[in-house]
């Protein structure tokens, strides 16, 4: 008879402990196996943490513990080998500890869907099928606005992947109404197209120096800072080669794979079948295959996005995070982990080097490198010594910059666009907001179109002629008149990508314009199609959100225009300036990457704001020095650590009460150098009927409060109607 200590599949704080089950079969069961269990009368999945043989009989055990252990049978044992190795198990518990997250929730984030410790994984596909949605009938009578939104999406792109269509229940309704139907197609398992292997470039002297500095550095974590176009990728490839030939494996992390297909291509063309790709765009079946190929040692290099930091490589020698500053490395729901921090934990545990690459490192990373906590290497020059683009800042408050032609695009920008079009060169225009009008109101009665479920402003989308809430997803059809007074002369304000496209098209009617934003990107193949078509010269101008600013290498782009640089500056986060700086620096860096000289124009209402001025110059050091002063004065990272506690409840009074109680408890402890900010009412204080309040903890010494906070959280987790989510190192507030 053996006793199994089992975690249940439920990732709540109050269940974050093991439960005992008895087993008396012949089939092997070991720690890190999944087992089917009965939990509180329901079938559930369990994850075995430990096994203890016992000589006691069930009645003896019952007597000793005061209750009977439930028994599982051979049929309940799912795996034949442990799901993860010792290193990953240790990593999971470190991550759970650091992020105050239930261990099972980390294990679930770590494993691909079909291996995940949750009951639904048993239905996970072993053969990869894909469901597609095809249009049957585009008429909209009798449909709700949500349904119409989806129908218009399908009509425009039919057929589309089911998972890209959106809500399953809305889709269900459309199927019932015979507007669309589902096609089932067996999907070819993921295959990197067999291509001829690339011969490595010879490294430049700069690259060689950085390469050696990285290899020779005694530090575990190293920052590689290199301006855009300085050839960081080539250094990654050479380093990977070196570690592979030493018999080690390599993990290459990128922020978002579908925005950086180039990185996958570079690696697979250099290393062929040794490369495995892991990212959310794969079907569960593909992911499962790739995962197995890594786990059994067939692939020695993994290129992947955030969750690939948990890839089951053994003997790992090098972990690289490209564009380490990008915020998508942080998961924005529980367990809220950041791939950079996890990579550092993993590197430490497995003795691997961690290389953080960026042109504009995060302040946290840069500060650690400056203090000598991390090693440092740099690439100061662009390959071929190309000068950085010539950049001009246009003051939007100075109306003499505008002609009658346009209120949004200044005369200097229009002249430059024309010049580039004449020379058959390409232009990128960044406007970091999607939609057409970003606000609609009634000049007659003052009615403002706001979201009934969260209060946010509604944005009008020309593509499907819908008003949408960018926060919670609410949609409604755009009425031609004010719902309050019936006036028809509605005022439409603000602009996003769609309207800039329209304006540019009107002004340059013979130019070919493409748009790229997350509306287009909802159908993921459109992202690659658009980028590829632009690269091939099928478009002259690419208008888009930050999606166009990241990492692409378009040799024929010689003008980068930022239509409105100020959008990010007013966001309620301590990182507003950092985000703005990065976005502008990245956008400027897209221009002039090959032989032709590049230019950039930045339109702004705040021409003297330091984030914009330094961004335009791509002067990271200048920005860094200035922003560090701001952070010091306001006491934000990297000067302090942050933990964000979000209280949520259907009952507003209880929510407020809990947040005050919690604050009082912490303050009563008299921790030195722990500041509790709040309770704050977040900008979106009500989402889907749940009220929210926030506490922000600022502190310098984590060890001092970690244990205390853990206890406090488990005490509060049983307070019924108020739930608390905890976000360690939050990127907002
Ligand atoms: P970064 O990632 O630093 O912005 P990339 O790695 O994209 O820069 O390199 C910019 C360009 O320079 C790419 O087109 C790349 O192929 C080219 N390149 C990089 N290293 C070399 C080299 N050693 N010799 C020739 N071309 C190189
Ligand atoms: Zn909303």
XYZ file of C-alpha atoms and ligand atoms in Angstrom:
761
model
C 0.000 0.000 0.000
C 1.356 3.480 -0.813
C 0.198 6.940 0.106
C 0.292 9.534 -2.679
C 0.584 13.237 -1.857
C -1.389 14.871 -4.626
C -1.997 18.448 -5.748
C -5.449 18.943 -7.203
C -6.062 20.749 -10.461
C -7.660 23.674 -8.647
C -5.395 26.690 -8.676
C -6.859 28.574 -5.738
C -4.784 29.731 -2.822
C -6.829 27.848 -0.234
C -6.224 24.535 -2.059
C -2.515 25.099 -2.556
C -1.475 21.988 -0.616
C -1.409 18.239 -1.133
C -4.150 15.735 -0.346
C -3.507 12.073 0.438
C -4.721 9.153 -1.678
C -4.117 5.442 -1.315
C -2.906 3.142 -4.059
C -2.394 -0.589 -4.051
C -1.786 -1.555 -7.684
C 1.087 -2.940 -9.712
C 1.324 -0.195 -12.327
C 4.137 2.258 -11.658
C 3.319 5.596 -10.061
C 5.941 8.163 -9.183
C 6.190 11.807 -8.278
C 5.239 14.075 -11.214
C 2.697 11.631 -12.650
C -0.856 12.717 -13.304
C -3.579 10.694 -11.619
C -7.332 10.859 -11.862
C -8.841 11.538 -8.466
C -12.143 12.079 -6.799
C -12.072 15.458 -5.100
C -14.966 16.517 -2.892
C -17.244 14.233 -4.863
C -16.109 15.412 -8.295
C -13.752 13.796 -10.777
C -10.592 15.872 -10.985
C -6.974 15.691 -12.056
C -4.209 15.304 -9.541
C -0.476 15.789 -9.800
C 1.614 13.504 -7.583
C 4.219 15.343 -5.535
C 5.409 12.480 -3.326
C 4.838 8.770 -2.667
C 5.299 7.001 0.684
C 5.032 3.254 1.146
C 3.114 2.393 4.304
C 2.618 -0.783 6.285
C -0.554 0.536 7.921
C -3.945 -0.710 6.777
C -6.654 1.698 5.608
C -8.585 1.360 8.894
C -5.412 2.134 10.851
C -4.740 5.152 8.696
C -8.308 6.327 9.120
C -7.985 6.027 12.856
C -4.739 7.968 12.909
C -5.923 10.778 10.629
C -9.538 10.976 11.637
C -10.837 10.422 8.093
C -10.585 7.810 5.369
C -8.146 8.361 2.501
C -9.699 7.821 -0.883
C -8.226 5.133 -3.045
C -7.189 5.306 -6.688
C -6.788 2.368 -9.047
C -4.393 1.446 -11.835
C -6.795 2.935 -14.369
C -6.461 6.316 -12.713
C -2.750 6.542 -13.425
C -2.266 8.509 -16.589
C 1.432 8.860 -17.253
C 4.122 6.261 -17.695
C 7.048 8.558 -17.074
C 7.350 11.687 -14.937
C 5.964 14.680 -16.816
C 8.878 16.962 -16.040
C 12.445 16.556 -14.832
C 13.890 17.517 -11.430
C 15.155 20.855 -12.655
C 11.775 21.930 -13.983
C 10.051 20.772 -10.818
C 12.403 22.890 -8.761
C 11.860 25.794 -11.130
C 8.096 25.455 -10.772
C 8.305 25.700 -7.018
C 10.650 28.684 -7.188
C 8.304 30.453 -9.579
C 5.301 29.659 -7.392
C 7.133 31.010 -4.402
C 8.336 34.210 -6.054
C 4.966 35.022 -7.605
C 2.835 33.909 -4.622
C 1.056 31.579 -7.002
C -0.416 28.136 -6.313
C 2.088 25.517 -7.455
C -0.439 23.767 -9.656
C -1.113 26.974 -11.581
C 2.596 27.224 -12.433
C 2.699 23.577 -13.530
C -0.319 24.229 -15.715
C 1.403 27.233 -17.284
C 4.517 25.162 -17.799
C 3.094 22.173 -19.653
C 1.445 22.055 -23.072
C -2.317 21.577 -23.039
C -2.328 17.859 -23.715
C 0.079 17.155 -20.846
C -1.274 19.728 -18.428
C -2.429 18.553 -14.991
C -6.091 19.315 -15.576
C -8.886 16.962 -16.501
C -9.498 18.617 -19.859
C -5.991 17.604 -20.987
C -7.254 14.061 -21.474
C -9.371 15.246 -24.373
C -6.399 17.128 -25.793
C -5.702 16.054 -29.343
C -2.997 13.545 -30.056
C -3.673 14.013 -33.734
C -3.820 17.617 -34.800
C -7.147 18.700 -36.185
C -8.021 22.242 -36.916
C -11.459 23.717 -36.946
C -12.258 26.412 -39.430
C -15.300 28.652 -39.677
C -16.759 29.278 -43.119
C -19.467 31.725 -44.144
C -22.875 30.422 -45.230
C -25.067 33.487 -45.172
C -24.042 37.089 -44.502
C -27.491 38.525 -43.782
C -27.691 40.028 -40.332
C -31.378 40.098 -39.467
C -32.238 38.965 -36.005
C -28.644 38.851 -34.797
C -27.222 40.593 -31.754
C -24.393 43.086 -32.104
C -21.805 40.623 -30.813
C -22.990 38.071 -33.360
C -22.880 40.627 -36.146
C -19.347 41.588 -35.201
C -18.247 37.982 -35.582
C -20.229 37.433 -38.753
C -18.594 40.476 -40.354
C -15.165 39.134 -39.375
C -15.905 35.753 -40.945
C -17.448 37.299 -44.034
C -14.319 39.304 -44.637
C -11.807 36.480 -44.128
C -13.732 33.233 -44.674
C -12.655 30.601 -43.809
C -10.945 31.498 -40.564
C -9.527 29.396 -37.776
C -12.148 28.720 -35.150
C -9.875 29.823 -32.342
C -9.450 33.175 -34.035
C -13.161 33.828 -34.386
C -13.638 34.752 -30.717
C -16.261 33.671 -28.197
C -17.356 30.050 -28.552
C -20.897 30.740 -27.388
C -21.446 33.462 -29.969
C -20.073 31.186 -32.644
C -22.473 28.485 -31.462
C -25.384 30.865 -32.041
C -24.182 31.705 -35.541
C -23.912 28.010 -36.351
C -27.443 27.413 -35.049
C -28.697 30.285 -37.162
C -26.974 28.695 -40.185
C -24.908 31.781 -40.832
C -21.617 29.907 -40.661
C -20.435 26.340 -40.486
C -17.454 24.474 -39.107
C -14.940 22.700 -41.308
C -12.690 20.107 -39.739
C -9.305 19.665 -41.309
C -6.458 17.489 -40.296
C -3.558 19.776 -39.908
C -0.104 18.945 -41.108
C 2.017 18.741 -38.018
C 4.369 21.600 -37.662
C 7.280 21.386 -39.997
C 9.941 23.890 -40.602
C 10.242 23.958 -44.375
C 13.430 22.145 -45.279
C 15.656 24.799 -46.686
C 19.244 24.932 -47.569
C 21.289 25.684 -44.523
C 22.773 29.164 -44.341
C 26.483 29.605 -44.103
C 27.249 31.791 -41.087
C 28.326 35.371 -41.733
C 31.772 36.145 -40.572
C 31.391 38.343 -37.529
C 32.524 41.948 -37.669
C 35.170 43.091 -35.200
C 32.454 44.569 -32.983
C 30.483 41.349 -33.015
C 33.590 39.324 -32.316
C 34.421 41.507 -29.332
C 30.893 41.213 -27.911
C 30.902 37.458 -28.508
C 34.114 37.050 -26.572
C 33.065 39.384 -23.778
C 29.925 37.286 -23.308
C 31.778 33.986 -23.262
C 34.453 35.257 -20.937
C 32.205 37.102 -18.517
C 32.147 35.504 -15.068
C 28.568 36.733 -14.573
C 25.569 34.444 -14.906
C 23.438 37.118 -16.557
C 24.755 39.421 -19.251
C 23.197 42.376 -21.000
C 23.994 42.728 -24.701
C 23.077 46.274 -25.598
C 23.219 47.043 -29.279
C 21.548 49.744 -31.344
C 18.973 48.568 -33.862
C 20.649 47.028 -36.874
C 23.892 46.344 -35.057
C 23.724 42.611 -35.725
C 22.741 41.116 -32.390
C 21.107 38.137 -34.098
C 24.373 37.098 -35.679
C 25.976 37.098 -32.224
C 23.129 34.910 -30.916
C 23.699 32.473 -33.772
C 27.434 32.237 -33.213
C 26.980 31.781 -29.476
C 24.393 29.077 -30.058
C 26.777 27.325 -32.386
C 29.487 27.423 -29.744
C 27.287 25.997 -26.991
C 25.937 23.272 -29.269
C 29.404 22.167 -30.237
C 30.209 21.952 -26.532
C 27.319 19.507 -26.192
C 24.933 21.970 -24.534
C 21.417 23.013 -25.503
C 20.138 26.523 -26.202
C 16.915 28.377 -25.488
C 16.176 31.386 -27.705
C 13.259 33.498 -26.498
C 11.557 36.150 -28.594
C 8.666 38.410 -27.541
C 6.034 37.388 -30.080
C 6.732 34.802 -32.708
C 4.290 35.966 -35.329
C 5.836 39.416 -35.223
C 9.331 38.040 -35.495
C 9.167 35.189 -38.010
C 12.650 36.276 -39.065
C 14.222 34.903 -35.892
C 12.687 31.472 -36.448
C 13.935 31.579 -40.000
C 17.478 32.566 -39.051
C 17.713 29.739 -36.543
C 16.129 27.058 -38.658
C 18.215 28.008 -41.672
C 21.337 27.841 -39.567
C 20.609 24.741 -37.493
C 17.979 22.803 -39.463
C 16.200 19.986 -37.645
C 17.979 20.674 -34.361
C 15.527 23.534 -33.882
C 12.133 23.200 -32.239
C 9.586 26.003 -32.240
C 7.200 26.608 -29.352
C 4.540 29.261 -29.361
C 0.871 29.829 -28.839
C 0.085 29.827 -32.538
C 0.697 26.080 -32.775
C -2.250 23.746 -32.472
C -2.279 21.616 -29.317
C -1.170 18.658 -31.409
C 1.779 20.489 -32.870
C 2.792 21.767 -29.493
C 2.643 18.286 -28.101
C 4.898 16.988 -30.877
C 7.439 19.753 -30.495
C 7.388 19.343 -26.743
C 8.144 15.627 -27.020
C 10.913 16.250 -29.532
C 12.583 18.593 -27.042
C 11.987 16.358 -24.030
C 13.548 13.327 -25.648
C 16.584 15.248 -26.851
C 15.850 15.267 -30.599
C 15.916 19.051 -30.702
C 18.736 20.956 -29.055
C 17.647 24.498 -29.760
C 14.256 25.899 -28.877
C 12.998 29.136 -30.353
C 9.874 30.292 -28.621
C 7.836 32.961 -26.934
C 7.207 33.512 -23.214
C 6.139 30.043 -22.097
C 9.050 28.417 -23.924
C 11.150 29.481 -20.960
C 9.788 26.227 -19.478
C 10.840 24.096 -22.467
C 12.025 20.646 -21.315
C 15.581 20.962 -22.590
C 18.165 19.184 -20.541
C 21.782 20.180 -20.220
C 20.949 23.741 -21.064
C 23.946 26.004 -21.581
C 22.565 29.289 -22.855
C 19.283 31.152 -22.533
C 18.851 34.213 -24.748
C 16.035 36.755 -24.447
C 15.917 38.977 -27.500
C 14.289 42.397 -26.988
C 14.337 41.715 -23.288
C 12.495 44.975 -22.524
C 9.301 43.965 -24.313
C 6.333 43.695 -21.974
C 4.777 40.632 -23.562
C 7.400 38.592 -21.716
C 5.213 39.095 -18.696
C 2.061 37.015 -18.493
C -0.864 39.272 -17.724
C -2.891 36.764 -15.740
C -2.079 34.385 -12.919
C 0.688 33.417 -12.181
C 1.819 36.732 -13.743
C 5.340 35.463 -14.319
C 7.969 37.338 -16.300
C 10.021 35.161 -18.643
C 13.147 37.181 -17.871
C 12.985 36.500 -14.147
C 12.130 32.851 -14.763
C 15.037 32.535 -17.204
C 17.379 33.935 -14.566
C 16.081 31.479 -11.952
C 16.468 28.664 -14.432
C 19.953 29.699 -15.501
C 21.093 29.822 -11.929
C 19.710 26.402 -11.126
C 21.031 24.689 -14.245
C 24.296 26.581 -14.560
C 23.345 28.217 -17.858
C 24.344 31.657 -19.054
C 21.494 34.100 -19.550
C 21.932 36.702 -22.284
C 19.548 39.677 -22.379
C 19.613 41.508 -25.709
C 18.108 44.901 -26.507
C 18.672 48.273 -28.105
C 16.630 49.853 -25.326
C 16.942 47.640 -22.246
C 14.420 47.861 -19.464
C 15.512 50.164 -16.670
C 15.672 47.239 -14.274
C 18.121 45.362 -16.467
C 20.216 48.387 -17.298
C 20.473 49.363 -13.649
C 21.661 45.899 -12.695
C 24.215 45.918 -15.490
C 25.464 49.350 -14.412
C 25.883 48.165 -10.846
C 27.862 45.131 -11.991
C 25.206 42.635 -10.935
C 24.971 41.591 -14.580
C 27.787 41.405 -17.092
C 27.727 43.806 -20.023
C 28.596 43.706 -23.704
C 27.696 46.149 -26.404
C 27.421 46.708 -30.126
C 27.785 50.418 -30.678
C 27.586 50.616 -34.430
C 25.190 49.553 -37.079
C 26.487 46.915 -39.476
C 28.279 48.687 -42.367
C 28.518 51.751 -40.143
C 25.171 53.033 -41.397
C 24.367 56.280 -39.652
C 21.219 56.407 -37.529
C 18.291 57.993 -39.335
C 18.082 61.754 -39.516
C 15.204 62.652 -37.234
C 12.948 65.661 -36.986
C 10.375 66.449 -34.299
C 7.226 68.251 -35.475
C 5.331 70.364 -32.940
C 1.620 69.667 -33.368
C 0.646 72.741 -31.356
C 2.272 74.922 -33.995
C -0.400 75.047 -36.680
C 1.961 76.661 -39.162
C 3.247 73.121 -39.659
C -0.044 72.273 -41.331
C -1.479 73.019 -44.726
C -5.127 72.896 -45.674
C -4.705 69.383 -46.962
C -4.675 67.620 -43.628
C -5.262 68.297 -39.950
C -3.408 65.223 -38.803
C -0.449 64.882 -41.101
C 1.848 67.884 -41.053
C 3.193 69.520 -44.174
C 6.790 68.326 -43.592
C 5.551 64.746 -43.191
C 3.427 64.973 -46.348
C 6.362 66.346 -48.349
C 8.614 63.559 -47.129
C 6.065 60.879 -47.963
C 5.743 62.294 -51.474
C 9.508 62.372 -51.869
C 9.843 58.710 -50.847
C 6.992 57.640 -53.102
C 8.667 59.419 -56.007
C 11.885 57.561 -55.294
C 10.035 54.226 -55.021
C 11.127 53.855 -51.429
C 8.892 52.690 -48.611
C 7.284 54.483 -45.675
C 6.109 53.273 -42.268
C 3.587 55.314 -40.287
C 3.065 54.508 -36.633
C -0.143 55.408 -34.812
C -0.412 53.416 -31.652
C -4.197 53.213 -31.527
C -6.550 51.158 -33.606
C -9.940 52.046 -34.972
C -11.312 55.015 -36.875
C -12.721 57.549 -34.422
C -11.635 57.050 -30.839
C -14.637 58.839 -29.417
C -18.163 59.707 -30.440
C -20.416 62.229 -28.702
C -23.475 64.356 -29.304
C -22.899 68.116 -29.693
C -26.594 68.720 -29.056
C -27.115 67.093 -25.633
C -23.565 66.164 -24.635
C -24.195 62.419 -24.711
C -20.932 60.437 -24.852
C -20.852 56.911 -26.228
C -19.348 54.930 -23.384
C -19.185 51.259 -22.542
C -22.128 50.151 -20.399
C -20.134 47.412 -18.717
C -16.892 49.183 -17.811
C -17.339 52.886 -18.528
C -14.532 53.170 -21.075
C -14.832 55.230 -24.259
C -16.118 53.444 -27.324
C -14.074 53.467 -30.517
C -15.684 53.408 -33.932
C -14.292 50.776 -36.311
C -14.819 51.449 -39.988
C -13.986 47.872 -41.011
C -17.147 46.404 -39.573
C -18.919 49.662 -38.661
C -19.122 48.831 -35.004
C -18.508 50.739 -31.790
C -16.129 48.763 -29.594
C -14.756 48.914 -26.092
C -11.028 48.179 -26.231
C -11.032 47.269 -22.590
C -13.723 44.643 -22.136
C -14.775 43.741 -25.649
C -18.283 45.221 -25.585
C -19.610 45.983 -29.083
C -22.653 47.658 -30.557
C -23.752 48.724 -33.985
C -23.110 52.369 -34.665
C -26.423 54.235 -34.577
C -26.796 57.092 -36.985
C -28.302 59.204 -34.238
C -27.906 60.100 -30.575
C -29.726 57.560 -28.387
C -30.508 60.352 -25.938
C -31.878 63.233 -28.047
C -32.022 61.788 -31.541
C -29.684 64.352 -33.073
C -27.961 63.106 -36.203
C -24.991 65.459 -36.286
C -22.841 63.314 -34.013
C -19.351 64.556 -33.282
C -16.606 62.079 -34.074
C -13.263 62.717 -32.431
C -9.774 61.277 -32.324
C -8.224 58.907 -34.793
C -6.560 55.528 -35.011
C -4.982 53.352 -37.667
C -8.073 53.009 -39.856
C -8.554 56.738 -40.190
C -4.884 57.398 -40.901
C -5.084 54.857 -43.726
C -8.119 56.652 -45.119
C -6.423 60.034 -44.893
C -3.202 58.833 -46.521
C -5.191 57.107 -49.258
C -7.081 60.333 -49.999
C -3.890 62.378 -50.081
C -1.827 59.896 -52.114
C -4.467 58.151 -54.202
C -2.075 56.142 -56.337
C -0.050 54.768 -53.423
C -0.545 51.239 -52.156
C -1.247 51.175 -48.433
C -1.364 48.310 -45.946
C -2.513 48.370 -42.348
C -1.314 46.266 -39.443
C -2.887 46.334 -35.995
C -4.459 43.798 -33.677
C -7.768 43.938 -35.594
C -5.932 42.695 -38.673
C -3.852 40.415 -36.454
C -6.917 38.663 -35.048
C -6.515 36.430 -38.087
C -2.904 35.524 -37.467
C -2.033 34.596 -41.025
C -2.859 38.188 -42.008
C 0.079 39.439 -39.960
C 2.589 37.412 -41.864
C 0.891 38.038 -45.197
C 0.944 41.779 -44.624
C 4.548 41.882 -43.454
C 5.685 39.682 -46.296
C 3.806 41.670 -48.920
C 5.283 44.886 -47.596
C 8.746 43.356 -47.620
C 8.237 42.258 -51.237
C 7.374 45.788 -52.233
C 3.682 45.143 -52.882
C 2.865 48.170 -50.733
C 4.408 51.614 -50.532
C 3.158 52.598 -47.106
C 2.545 50.521 -43.996
C 0.336 52.095 -41.327
C 0.164 50.371 -37.984
C 0.365 50.227 -34.233
C 3.412 49.142 -32.256
C 3.129 45.868 -34.150
C 5.061 47.486 -36.997
C 7.764 48.965 -34.776
C 9.186 45.701 -33.558
C 12.261 43.965 -34.881
C 11.430 43.888 -38.589
C 14.108 44.408 -41.147
C 12.703 46.181 -44.210
C 15.644 47.307 -46.309
C 13.636 49.640 -48.550
C 12.034 51.658 -45.735
C 13.656 55.070 -45.653
C 10.999 57.048 -43.805
C 9.505 56.272 -40.450
C 6.737 58.629 -39.329
C 5.220 58.692 -35.866
C 1.796 60.255 -36.406
C 1.075 60.933 -32.736
C 3.857 60.244 -30.260
C 1.900 61.251 -27.157
C -0.623 58.429 -26.921
C 1.276 56.424 -24.328
C 2.376 59.349 -22.186
C -0.851 59.807 -20.299
C -1.352 56.171 -19.346
C -1.643 55.546 -15.604
C 1.616 53.684 -15.171
C 5.076 54.487 -13.928
C 6.338 53.067 -17.211
C 4.573 55.600 -19.452
C 7.780 57.442 -20.357
C 9.750 54.241 -20.810
C 7.121 52.824 -23.149
C 6.966 56.031 -25.148
C 10.740 56.248 -25.422
C 11.029 52.633 -26.559
C 8.262 52.915 -29.091
C 9.744 56.011 -30.683
C 13.287 54.673 -30.634
C 12.104 51.415 -32.197
C 10.054 53.224 -34.839
C 12.960 55.465 -35.749
C 15.218 52.405 -35.892
C 13.052 50.806 -38.590
C 14.200 53.376 -41.109
C 17.337 53.167 -43.225
C 18.482 49.704 -42.312
C 20.313 48.919 -45.540
C 22.218 50.958 -48.120
C 19.833 53.888 -48.371
C 19.873 56.608 -45.779
C 16.929 56.679 -43.407
C 14.832 59.505 -42.036
C 12.246 59.789 -39.302
C 9.588 62.373 -38.460
C 7.874 62.494 -35.108
C 4.668 64.455 -34.605
C 3.903 65.390 -31.014
C 2.061 67.801 -28.744
C 4.958 67.537 -26.268
C 8.010 68.308 -28.390
C 10.205 68.918 -25.376
C 9.233 65.859 -23.339
C 12.414 63.943 -22.552
C 10.986 60.572 -23.596
C 10.266 61.975 -27.043
C 13.471 63.951 -27.411
C 15.712 61.053 -26.401
C 13.580 58.569 -28.330
C 13.974 60.611 -31.508
C 17.729 60.583 -31.044
C 17.727 56.918 -30.025
C 19.776 58.140 -27.098
C 19.239 55.379 -24.614
C 21.929 56.532 -22.187
C 20.453 60.024 -22.021
C 16.991 58.660 -21.440
C 18.228 56.194 -18.871
C 19.986 58.846 -16.772
C 16.948 61.116 -16.818
C 14.333 58.432 -16.165
C 16.354 57.003 -13.283
C 16.064 60.397 -11.574
C 12.299 60.323 -12.028
C 12.055 56.816 -10.617
C 14.158 57.766 -7.643
C 12.022 60.761 -6.792
C 8.738 58.916 -7.239
C 10.073 55.690 -5.668
C 9.408 53.222 -8.436
C 11.446 50.324 -9.869
C 14.349 49.797 -10.103
C 14.613 51.722 -6.801
C 11.912 49.667 -5.110
C 10.052 46.443 -5.776
C 6.326 46.429 -6.384
C 3.547 44.011 -5.594
C 0.044 44.775 -6.788
C -2.933 43.347 -4.934
C -6.253 43.472 -6.709
C -9.419 42.940 -4.715
C -12.499 41.931 -6.659
C -16.077 41.370 -5.589
C -19.608 41.678 -6.833
C -20.267 43.624 -3.652
C -18.518 46.988 -3.742
C -18.691 47.616 0.004
C -17.089 44.286 0.804
C -14.409 44.917 -1.767
C -13.536 48.303 -0.286
C -13.665 46.919 3.241
C -11.334 44.041 2.456
C -8.784 46.330 0.864
C -8.790 48.662 3.880
C -8.525 45.724 6.292
C -5.643 44.294 4.373
C -3.837 47.607 4.374
C -4.367 48.029 8.099
C -3.001 44.559 8.804
C 0.174 45.213 6.853
C 0.693 48.643 8.365
C 0.175 47.282 11.878
C 3.285 45.176 11.368
C 5.427 48.290 11.235
C 7.657 46.909 8.512
C 10.488 49.234 7.893
C 10.525 50.586 4.343
C 7.283 49.022 3.204
C 4.858 51.554 1.777
C 1.260 50.627 1.083
C -0.329 52.839 -1.571
C -4.106 52.812 -1.789
C -6.720 51.495 -1.797
C -6.869 52.913 -5.298
C -9.833 52.754 -7.597
C -8.457 51.523 -10.906
C -9.424 53.278 -14.118
C -11.598 50.300 -15.028
C -13.101 49.770 -11.597
C -15.957 47.609 -12.757
C -15.591 44.718 -15.166
C -18.360 42.240 -15.845
C -20.160 43.130 -12.671
C -17.110 42.850 -10.419
C -15.853 45.846 -8.491
C -12.133 46.319 -8.157
C -9.813 48.024 -5.700
C -6.059 48.011 -5.634
C -3.247 48.153 -3.115
C 0.288 48.745 -4.271
C 3.113 47.615 -2.009
C 6.506 49.267 -2.424
C 9.494 47.829 -0.642
C 13.226 47.340 -0.877
C 13.724 44.069 0.914
C 11.607 41.233 -0.328
C 12.684 38.668 2.247
C 11.355 40.901 4.960
C 7.738 40.683 3.909
C 7.421 37.604 1.688
C 6.621 35.115 4.442
C 4.282 37.463 6.226
C 2.422 38.297 3.033
C 1.961 34.638 2.180
C 0.278 33.977 5.507
C -1.883 37.024 5.202
C -2.998 35.965 1.738
C -3.992 32.494 2.824
C -5.911 33.990 5.722
C -7.825 36.280 3.352
C -8.268 33.707 0.621
C -10.979 32.125 2.718
C -12.911 35.373 2.964
C -15.541 34.162 0.582
C -16.949 36.873 -1.594
C -13.803 38.956 -2.122
C -11.018 37.457 -4.162
C -7.491 38.766 -4.221
C -5.196 38.440 -7.160
C -1.548 39.202 -6.672
C 0.776 40.514 -9.325
C 4.464 40.580 -8.429
C 6.535 43.165 -10.353
C 3.477 44.616 -12.120
C 4.058 46.705 -15.235
C 1.181 49.086 -14.575
C 0.516 51.564 -11.727
P 19.708 43.910 -34.609
O 19.025 42.660 -34.167
O 20.869 44.271 -33.730
O 18.769 45.057 -34.817
P 20.221 42.403 -36.986
O 20.733 41.221 -36.291
O 18.848 42.379 -37.533
O 20.378 43.666 -36.013
O 21.265 42.752 -38.138
C 21.049 43.783 -39.069
C 21.439 43.340 -40.473
O 22.844 43.117 -40.577
C 20.801 42.042 -40.897
O 20.349 42.189 -42.215
C 21.927 41.012 -40.820
O 21.737 39.952 -41.737
C 23.131 41.835 -41.144
N 24.366 41.313 -40.527
C 24.523 41.066 -39.209
N 25.778 40.631 -38.950
C 26.418 40.593 -40.123
C 27.766 40.239 -40.511
N 28.679 39.841 -39.604
N 28.091 40.333 -41.813
C 27.177 40.738 -42.717
N 25.901 41.090 -42.422
C 25.520 41.031 -41.141
Zn -15.977 48.020 -21.686
